[in-house]
CSV table of C-alpha atoms in Angstrom, one decimal:
chain,number,residue,atom,x,y,z
A,820,MET,CA,-3.5,7.3,6.2
A,821,SER,CA,-2.8,10.7,4.4
A,822,THR,CA,-5.1,11.3,1.9
A,823,PHE,CA,-2.5,12.2,-0.4
A,824,MET,CA,-1.3,8.7,-0.7
A,825,LYS,CA,-5.2,7.2,-0.8
A,826,ASN,CA,-6.1,9.6,-4.0
A,827,LEU,CA,-2.7,9.2,-6.0
A,828,ASN,CA,-4.1,5.5,-5.7
A,829,VAL,CA,-7.6,6.2,-5.6
A,830,THR,CA,-6.6,7.9,-9.9
A,831,ALA,CA,-3.9,5.6,-11.1
A,832,ARG,CA,-6.8,3.0,-10.6
A,833,CYS,CA,-8.8,4.7,-12.9
A,834,ALA,CA,-6.9,6.0,-14.9
A,835,ASN,CA,-6.1,2.0,-15.0
A,836,GLN,CA,-10.1,1.9,-16.6
A,837,PHE,CA,-9.9,4.8,-18.5
A,838,ARG,CA,-6.9,2.9,-20.6
A,839,ALA,CA,-8.2,-0.4,-20.6
A,840,ASP,CA,-11.4,1.2,-21.6
A,841,LYS,CA,-9.3,3.3,-24.6
A,842,LEU,CA,-7.4,0.6,-25.5
A,843,ALA,CA,-8.9,-2.8,-26.0
A,844,GLU,CA,-9.0,-1.5,-29.6
A,845,VAL,CA,-5.5,-2.3,-30.2
A,846,GLY,CA,-5.5,-4.8,-27.8
A,847,LEU,CA,-3.8,-3.3,-24.9
A,848,SER,CA,-5.2,-3.7,-20.9
A,849,GLY,CA,-5.2,-0.8,-18.8
A,850,CYS,CA,-1.4,-1.5,-17.7
A,851,GLN,CA,0.6,-2.2,-20.7
A,852,HIS,CA,0.5,1.5,-22.3
A,853,SER,CA,3.9,1.5,-20.0
A,854,TYR,CA,5.6,-1.4,-21.6
A,855,ILE,CA,4.7,0.0,-25.1
A,856,ILE,CA,6.2,3.2,-25.2
A,857,ASN,CA,9.2,2.1,-23.0
A,858,ILE,CA,10.1,-0.7,-25.9
A,859,CYS,CA,9.3,1.5,-28.8
A,860,ASN,CA,11.5,4.3,-27.5
A,861,ASN,CA,14.2,1.5,-26.6
A,862,PRO,CA,14.5,-1.7,-29.1
A,863,GLY,CA,16.6,-4.2,-27.6
A,864,ILE,CA,16.1,-3.4,-23.9
A,865,SER,CA,16.9,-5.5,-21.2
A,866,GLN,CA,14.0,-7.1,-18.8
A,867,ASP,CA,16.1,-6.0,-16.3
A,868,ALA,CA,16.3,-2.9,-17.4
A,869,LEU,CA,13.2,-2.4,-18.0
A,870,SER,CA,12.0,-3.4,-14.8
A,871,LYS,CA,13.7,-0.7,-13.3
A,872,LYS,CA,13.0,1.9,-15.5
A,873,LEU,CA,9.2,1.1,-14.7
A,874,TYR,CA,9.3,0.7,-10.9
A,875,ILE,CA,7.7,-3.2,-11.9
A,876,ASN,CA,9.3,-6.3,-10.2
A,877,LYS,CA,11.0,-8.1,-11.9
A,878,SER,CA,8.0,-11.2,-11.8
A,879,ASN,CA,5.4,-9.0,-12.8
A,880,VAL,CA,7.5,-7.9,-15.7
A,881,ALA,CA,8.2,-11.2,-16.9
A,882,ARG,CA,4.4,-12.2,-16.3
A,883,GLN,CA,3.5,-8.9,-19.0
A,884,LEU,CA,5.8,-9.4,-21.2
A,885,SER,CA,4.6,-13.0,-21.5
A,886,ILE,CA,1.2,-11.6,-22.5
A,887,LEU,CA,2.4,-9.2,-24.9
A,888,GLU,CA,4.5,-11.5,-26.5
A,889,GLU,CA,1.7,-13.9,-26.8
A,890,ASN,CA,-0.5,-10.8,-28.0
A,891,GLY,CA,1.7,-10.3,-30.8
A,892,PHE,CA,3.4,-7.0,-29.7
A,893,ILE,CA,6.9,-7.7,-28.7
A,894,GLU,CA,9.4,-10.3,-29.3
A,895,ARG,CA,12.4,-11.3,-26.9
A,896,LYS,CA,15.7,-12.8,-27.4
A,897,GLN,CA,18.6,-14.3,-26.0
A,898,SER,CA,21.3,-12.0,-24.8
A,899,THR,CA,24.7,-12.7,-27.0
A,900,GLU,CA,26.9,-11.3,-23.8
A,901,ASP,CA,24.3,-12.2,-21.4
A,902,LYS,CA,22.6,-15.4,-21.8
A,903,ARG,CA,20.4,-14.9,-18.8
A,904,ASN,CA,19.8,-11.6,-19.9
A,905,MET,CA,16.4,-11.8,-22.1
A,906,LEU,CA,16.1,-8.2,-24.5
A,907,VAL,CA,13.0,-7.0,-26.1
A,908,PHE,CA,11.5,-5.9,-29.1
A,909,PRO,CA,8.7,-4.0,-30.8
A,910,THR,CA,6.8,-6.0,-33.4
A,911,GLU,CA,4.9,-4.0,-36.2
A,912,LYS,CA,1.9,-4.0,-34.0
A,913,ALA,CA,3.3,-2.4,-31.5
A,914,LYS,CA,4.9,0.2,-33.5
A,915,GLN,CA,1.1,0.9,-34.9
A,916,ALA,CA,-0.3,0.4,-31.3
A,917,LEU,CA,2.2,3.3,-30.1
A,918,PRO,CA,0.9,6.7,-31.7
A,919,VAL,CA,-2.8,5.6,-30.1
A,920,VAL,CA,-1.1,5.3,-27.1
A,921,ILE,CA,0.1,8.4,-26.2
A,922,LYS,CA,-3.2,9.8,-27.8
A,923,VAL,CA,-5.4,8.0,-25.1
A,924,LEU,CA,-2.9,9.5,-22.4
A,925,ARG,CA,-3.4,12.4,-23.0
A,926,GLU,CA,-7.1,12.9,-23.0
A,927,TRP,CA,-6.6,11.1,-20.1
A,928,SER,CA,-4.7,14.4,-19.0
A,929,SER,CA,-6.5,16.5,-20.6
A,930,TYR,CA,-9.4,15.7,-18.7
A,931,LEU,CA,-7.4,15.2,-15.4
A,932,SER,CA,-6.7,19.0,-16.3
A,933,GLU,CA,-10.2,20.5,-17.2
A,934,GLY,CA,-11.2,23.5,-14.8
A,935,PHE,CA,-7.7,23.7,-13.6
A,936,THR,CA,-5.6,27.1,-14.0
A,937,GLU,CA,-2.3,26.6,-15.9
A,938,GLU,CA,-1.1,27.6,-12.7
A,939,GLU,CA,-2.4,25.4,-10.2
A,940,ILE,CA,-1.5,22.3,-12.9
A,941,ARG,CA,1.9,23.8,-12.9
A,942,LYS,CA,2.7,23.6,-9.1
A,943,PHE,CA,1.3,20.1,-8.5
A,944,THR,CA,3.3,18.9,-11.6
A,945,GLU,CA,6.1,20.3,-9.8
A,946,MET,CA,5.7,18.4,-6.1
A,947,MET,CA,4.2,15.8,-8.0
A,948,ASP,CA,8.1,15.5,-9.4
A,949,LYS,CA,9.1,15.9,-6.3
A,950,ILE,CA,7.1,13.1,-4.2
A,951,SER,CA,7.7,11.2,-7.9
A,952,GLU,CA,11.5,11.2,-6.5
A,953,LYS,CA,11.3,10.6,-3.2
A,954,ALA,CA,9.1,7.1,-4.4
A,955,GLN,CA,11.9,6.6,-6.8
A,956,ALA,CA,14.5,7.0,-4.4
A,957,TYR,CA,13.1,3.9,-2.3
A,958,VAL,CA,13.3,1.2,-4.7
A,959,THR,CA,16.2,2.9,-6.2
A,960,GLY,CA,17.8,3.0,-2.6
A,961,LYS,CA,16.5,-0.8,-2.2
A,962,GLU,CA,17.8,-2.2,-5.6
A,963,SER,CA,21.5,-0.7,-5.1
A,964,SER,CA,21.7,-1.9,-1.5
A,965,HIS,CA,20.6,-5.4,-3.0
A,966,GLU,CA,23.3,-5.5,-5.2
A,967,ASP,CA,26.2,-4.6,-2.5
A,968,SER,CA,25.1,-8.0,-1.0
A,969,VAL,CA,25.1,-10.3,-4.0
B,1488,MET,CA,1.9,13.0,-21.8
B,1489,SER,CA,1.6,15.6,-18.8
B,1490,THR,CA,4.3,15.1,-16.8
B,1491,PHE,CA,2.1,14.7,-13.7
B,1492,MET,CA,0.5,11.9,-14.7
B,1493,LYS,CA,3.8,9.8,-15.8
B,1494,ASN,CA,4.5,10.7,-11.9
B,1495,LEU,CA,2.2,10.0,-9.8
B,1496,ASN,CA,1.7,6.5,-11.8
B,1497,VAL,CA,5.4,6.0,-11.2
B,1498,THR,CA,4.6,6.6,-7.8
B,1499,ALA,CA,1.2,4.5,-7.3
B,1500,ARG,CA,4.0,1.5,-8.8
B,1501,CYS,CA,6.8,2.2,-6.1
B,1502,ALA,CA,4.6,2.4,-3.8
B,1503,ASN,CA,3.5,-1.4,-4.4
B,1504,GLN,CA,6.5,-2.5,-3.9
B,1505,PHE,CA,6.7,-0.6,-0.9
B,1506,ARG,CA,3.7,-2.2,0.4
B,1507,ALA,CA,4.6,-5.7,-1.5
B,1508,ASP,CA,8.3,-5.7,0.7
B,1509,LYS,CA,6.9,-4.1,4.2
B,1510,LEU,CA,3.7,-6.8,4.0
B,1511,ALA,CA,5.0,-10.2,2.7
B,1512,GLU,CA,5.1,-11.1,6.9
B,1513,VAL,CA,1.8,-10.9,6.6
B,1514,GLY,CA,1.1,-12.4,3.1
B,1515,LEU,CA,-0.3,-10.0,1.4
B,1516,SER,CA,0.3,-8.5,-2.0
B,1517,GLY,CA,1.3,-5.2,-2.5
B,1518,CYS,CA,-1.6,-4.6,-4.3
B,1519,GLN,CA,-4.2,-6.1,-1.1
B,1520,HIS,CA,-4.3,-3.3,1.7
B,1521,SER,CA,-7.2,-1.9,0.4
B,1522,TYR,CA,-8.9,-4.6,0.3
B,1523,ILE,CA,-7.9,-5.5,3.8
B,1524,ILE,CA,-8.7,-2.1,5.0
B,1525,ASN,CA,-12.6,-1.9,3.1
B,1526,ILE,CA,-13.3,-5.9,3.5
B,1527,CYS,CA,-12.7,-5.3,7.9
B,1528,ASN,CA,-14.5,-1.9,7.9
B,1529,ASN,CA,-17.2,-3.3,5.9
B,1530,PRO,CA,-17.6,-7.1,6.8
B,1531,GLY,CA,-20.3,-8.7,5.1
B,1532,ILE,CA,-20.0,-6.1,1.5
B,1533,SER,CA,-20.4,-7.3,-1.9
B,1534,GLN,CA,-18.0,-7.8,-4.5
B,1535,ASP,CA,-19.6,-5.5,-6.7
B,1536,ALA,CA,-19.6,-2.2,-4.0
B,1537,LEU,CA,-16.4,-3.2,-3.5
B,1538,SER,CA,-15.9,-2.8,-6.6
B,1539,LYS,CA,-16.9,-0.2,-7.1
B,1540,LYS,CA,-15.3,1.6,-3.4
B,1541,LEU,CA,-11.7,0.2,-5.5
B,1542,TYR,CA,-12.7,2.0,-8.7
B,1543,ILE,CA,-11.1,-1.6,-9.7
B,1544,ASN,CA,-13.2,-3.5,-12.3
B,1545,LYS,CA,-14.8,-6.6,-11.1
B,1546,SER,CA,-12.8,-9.8,-12.9
B,1547,ASN,CA,-9.3,-8.3,-11.5
B,1548,VAL,CA,-11.4,-7.9,-7.8
B,1549,ALA,CA,-13.3,-11.4,-8.6
B,1550,ARG,CA,-9.6,-12.5,-8.8
B,1551,GLN,CA,-8.2,-10.5,-6.6
B,1552,LEU,CA,-10.5,-12.1,-3.8
B,1553,SER,CA,-9.5,-15.2,-4.7
B,1554,ILE,CA,-6.7,-15.1,-3.8
B,1555,LEU,CA,-7.1,-13.6,-0.3
B,1556,GLU,CA,-10.0,-16.3,0.0
B,1557,GLU,CA,-7.3,-19.2,-0.9
B,1558,ASN,CA,-4.6,-17.5,1.8
B,1559,GLY,CA,-7.2,-17.7,4.4
B,1560,PHE,CA,-7.4,-13.3,4.6
B,1561,ILE,CA,-11.4,-13.5,4.0
B,1562,GLU,CA,-14.3,-15.7,3.3
B,1563,ARG,CA,-17.2,-15.2,0.6
B,1564,LYS,CA,-21.2,-16.4,0.8
B,1565,GLN,CA,-23.9,-15.9,-1.5
B,1566,SER,CA,-26.4,-13.1,-0.3
B,1567,THR,CA,-29.5,-14.6,0.4
B,1568,GLU,CA,-31.2,-11.8,-1.4
B,1569,ASP,CA,-29.9,-12.0,-4.4
B,1570,LYS,CA,-27.9,-15.7,-5.3
B,1571,ARG,CA,-25.3,-13.9,-8.3
B,1572,ASN,CA,-24.6,-11.6,-5.6
B,1573,MET,CA,-21.3,-12.7,-2.9
B,1574,LEU,CA,-20.9,-11.0,0.3
B,1575,VAL,CA,-16.7,-10.9,1.4
B,1576,PHE,CA,-16.4,-11.3,4.9
B,1577,PRO,CA,-12.8,-10.5,7.0
B,1578,THR,CA,-11.2,-13.5,8.8
B,1579,GLU,CA,-9.5,-13.4,12.5
B,1580,LYS,CA,-6.5,-13.4,10.2
B,1581,ALA,CA,-7.3,-10.6,8.0
B,1582,LYS,CA,-8.5,-8.5,11.7
B,1583,GLN,CA,-5.4,-9.4,12.5
B,1584,ALA,CA,-3.6,-8.0,9.6
B,1585,LEU,CA,-5.3,-5.0,9.4
B,1586,PRO,CA,-3.1,-2.7,12.3
B,1587,VAL,CA,0.0,-3.9,10.4
B,1588,VAL,CA,-1.3,-2.6,6.9
B,1589,ILE,CA,-2.7,0.3,8.0
B,1590,LYS,CA,0.8,1.0,9.9
B,1591,VAL,CA,3.3,0.5,6.4
B,1592,LEU,CA,0.8,2.9,4.7
B,1593,ARG,CA,1.6,5.3,7.4
B,1594,GLU,CA,5.0,4.8,7.1
B,1595,TRP,CA,5.2,4.9,3.0
B,1596,SER,CA,2.8,8.5,3.9
B,1597,SER,CA,5.5,9.8,6.7
B,1598,TYR,CA,8.9,8.4,4.1
B,1599,LEU,CA,7.1,10.1,1.2
B,1600,SER,CA,6.1,13.8,3.1
B,1601,GLU,CA,9.1,14.4,4.5
B,1602,GLY,CA,11.4,17.5,3.6
B,1603,PHE,CA,7.8,19.1,2.9
B,1604,THR,CA,6.3,21.6,5.1
B,1605,GLU,CA,3.1,21.1,6.0
B,1606,GLU,CA,1.6,23.7,4.4
B,1607,GLU,CA,3.2,22.2,0.5
B,1608,ILE,CA,2.0,18.7,1.9
B,1609,ARG,CA,-1.6,20.7,2.3
B,1610,LYS,CA,-1.5,21.8,-0.8
B,1611,PHE,CA,-0.9,19.4,-2.6
B,1612,THR,CA,-3.3,17.0,-0.8
B,1613,GLU,CA,-6.1,19.4,-1.4
B,1614,MET,CA,-5.2,19.0,-5.7
B,1615,MET,CA,-4.7,15.5,-5.6
B,1616,ASP,CA,-8.0,15.3,-3.3
B,1617,LYS,CA,-9.6,17.4,-6.7
B,1618,ILE,CA,-7.6,15.8,-9.5
B,1619,SER,CA,-8.7,12.3,-7.8
B,1620,GLU,CA,-12.9,13.1,-7.9
B,1621,LYS,CA,-12.1,13.5,-11.7
B,1622,ALA,CA,-10.9,10.8,-11.8
B,1623,GLN,CA,-13.4,9.4,-10.1
B,1624,ALA,CA,-16.4,10.8,-11.8
B,1625,TYR,CA,-15.0,9.2,-15.4
B,1626,VAL,CA,-15.3,5.7,-13.8
B,1627,THR,CA,-18.5,6.6,-12.1
B,1628,GLY,CA,-20.0,8.5,-15.1
B,1629,LYS,CA,-19.3,4.8,-17.3
B,1630,GLU,CA,-20.8,2.8,-15.0
B,1631,SER,CA,-23.7,4.8,-14.2
B,1632,SER,CA,-24.0,4.9,-18.2
B,1633,HIS,CA,-23.8,1.1,-17.9
B,1634,GLU,CA,-26.8,1.0,-16.1
B,1635,ASP,CA,-28.5,3.1,-17.6
B,1636,SER,CA,-28.0,0.6,-20.9
B,1637,VAL,CA,-29.2,-2.7,-18.6
């Protein structure tokens, strides 16, 4: 395996542990930050749209949303237009957790960036952006070919 | 949030979907590749050592190992030296899955690297290495301060 993907995975897992440590006080796990951000920024988003936005498969999204609902962070309502589609809304608890989530993510990024020049971070961010676009293209391509075949 | 961490997380999630798609044929999920590699390369590794190697917390490691055991990929034996410690061994099924896992990881890295020059990939890999070292230092520091306080 090329080292960059191994180290990328390791970095993502360490980030998960950092968030888990720092977000325990608001009752969130290490992988729920992206749900809170996206649901607070898009109240009423459908489960399917959330799955696409997060690049997490539908069954994992459904499982995390059940946990978030149980813990009082979100509410789900059936769409009046399409009854199979569930819409997701943030609760007051989620809205209050949002600034903490953002603060923790900034803390982690600042910690990782320490000791690098602005130029080094700029170049890395630029390349990470391109790599991420390719990664997203795989998932998006898969979804559209699946939709074509339905 | 700095874009590089968001895009890093997105890339890791897309990678997870790629692995899930490609490893379904051998009965592995998208996040089990690192367990198979580490257990095949270190037969008899303890659960705690595996947790440190993978940068995944102990309870998540225990959960994944239960699933891998249930699906016939690993066997766990109590350590004769320390009965609280469980040692993990790969089964024939894991050994047979290993080359498929490695092939799938290489495929993903090749896909992501397409269209970039060798120099671009070399620089990105170098920077990813340094960022990953910082990320690992957070988890390792946390563990050693915890061990100090025990």
